[in-house]
PDB file of C-alpha atoms in Angstrom:
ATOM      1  CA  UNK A1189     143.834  73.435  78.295  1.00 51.00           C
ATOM      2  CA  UNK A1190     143.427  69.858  79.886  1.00 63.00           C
ATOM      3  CA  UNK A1191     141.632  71.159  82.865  1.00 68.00           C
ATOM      4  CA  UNK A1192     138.758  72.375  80.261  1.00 74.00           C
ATOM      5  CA  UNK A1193     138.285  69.139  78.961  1.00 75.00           C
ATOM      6  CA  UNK A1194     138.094  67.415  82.408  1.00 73.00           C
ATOM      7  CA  UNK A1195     135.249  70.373  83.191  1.00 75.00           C
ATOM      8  CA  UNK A1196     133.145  69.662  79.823  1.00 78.00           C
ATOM      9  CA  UNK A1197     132.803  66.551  81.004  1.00 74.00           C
ATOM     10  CA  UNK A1198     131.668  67.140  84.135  1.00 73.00           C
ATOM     11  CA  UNK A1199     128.868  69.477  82.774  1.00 79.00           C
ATOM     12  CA  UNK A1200     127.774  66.596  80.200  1.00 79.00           C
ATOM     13  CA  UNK A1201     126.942  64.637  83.712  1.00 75.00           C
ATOM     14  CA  UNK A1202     125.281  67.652  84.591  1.00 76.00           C
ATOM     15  CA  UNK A1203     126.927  68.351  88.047  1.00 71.00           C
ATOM     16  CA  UNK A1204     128.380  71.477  87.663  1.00 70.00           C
ATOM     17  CA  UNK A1205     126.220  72.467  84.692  1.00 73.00           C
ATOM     18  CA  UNK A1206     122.945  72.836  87.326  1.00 77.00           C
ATOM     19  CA  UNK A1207     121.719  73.022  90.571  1.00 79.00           C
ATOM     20  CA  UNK A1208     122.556  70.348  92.417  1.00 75.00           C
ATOM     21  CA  UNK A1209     119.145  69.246  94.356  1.00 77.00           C
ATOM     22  CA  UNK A1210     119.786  66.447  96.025  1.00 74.00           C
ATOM     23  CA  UNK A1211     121.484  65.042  99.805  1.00 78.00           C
ATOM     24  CA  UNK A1212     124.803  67.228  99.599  1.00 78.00           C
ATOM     25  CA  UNK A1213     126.667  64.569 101.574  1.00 80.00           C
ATOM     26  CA  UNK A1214     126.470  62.277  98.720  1.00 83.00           C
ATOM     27  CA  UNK A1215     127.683  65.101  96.345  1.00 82.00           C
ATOM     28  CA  UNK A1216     131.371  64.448  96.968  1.00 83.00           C
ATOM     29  CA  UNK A1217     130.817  60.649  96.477  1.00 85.00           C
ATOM     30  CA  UNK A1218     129.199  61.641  93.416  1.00 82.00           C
ATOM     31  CA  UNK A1219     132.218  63.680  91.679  1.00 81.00           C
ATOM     32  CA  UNK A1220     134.375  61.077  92.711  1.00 84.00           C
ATOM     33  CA  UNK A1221     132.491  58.550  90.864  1.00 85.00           C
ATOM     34  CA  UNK A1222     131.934  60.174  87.748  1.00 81.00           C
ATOM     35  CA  UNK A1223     135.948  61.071  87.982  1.00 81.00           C
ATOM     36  CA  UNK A1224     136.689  57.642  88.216  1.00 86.00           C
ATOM     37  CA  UNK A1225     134.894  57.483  85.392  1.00 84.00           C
ATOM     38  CA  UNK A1226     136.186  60.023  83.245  1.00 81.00           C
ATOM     39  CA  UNK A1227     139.710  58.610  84.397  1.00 83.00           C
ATOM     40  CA  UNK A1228     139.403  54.984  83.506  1.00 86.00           C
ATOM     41  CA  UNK A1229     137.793  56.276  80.331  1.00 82.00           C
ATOM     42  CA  UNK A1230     141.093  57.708  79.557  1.00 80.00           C
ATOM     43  CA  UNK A1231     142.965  54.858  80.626  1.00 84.00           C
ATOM     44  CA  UNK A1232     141.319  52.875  78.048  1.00 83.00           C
ATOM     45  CA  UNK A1233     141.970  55.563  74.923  1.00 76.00           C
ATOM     46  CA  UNK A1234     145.791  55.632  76.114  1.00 68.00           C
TER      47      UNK A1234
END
């Protein structure tokens, strides 16, 4: 059930809701930020 939540909020970024159209080197870089995000979001609600 957690892993759904971690995947909604990937698809409110929109990066595994679309296409992705831009460099794909910088597409790893760019989960990793926005699960850095999602993860210090968390930290804060805890």
């Amino acid at each position: 059930m957690g892993i759904e939540h971690i995947n909604r909020s990937l698809k409110i970024f929109r990066i595994l809701s679309e296409r992705y159209r831009n460099r794909r080197r910088r597409y790893a870089l760019r989960c990793n930020l926005i699960a850095a995000l999602y993860n210090h979001e968390l930290s804060l609600a805890a």
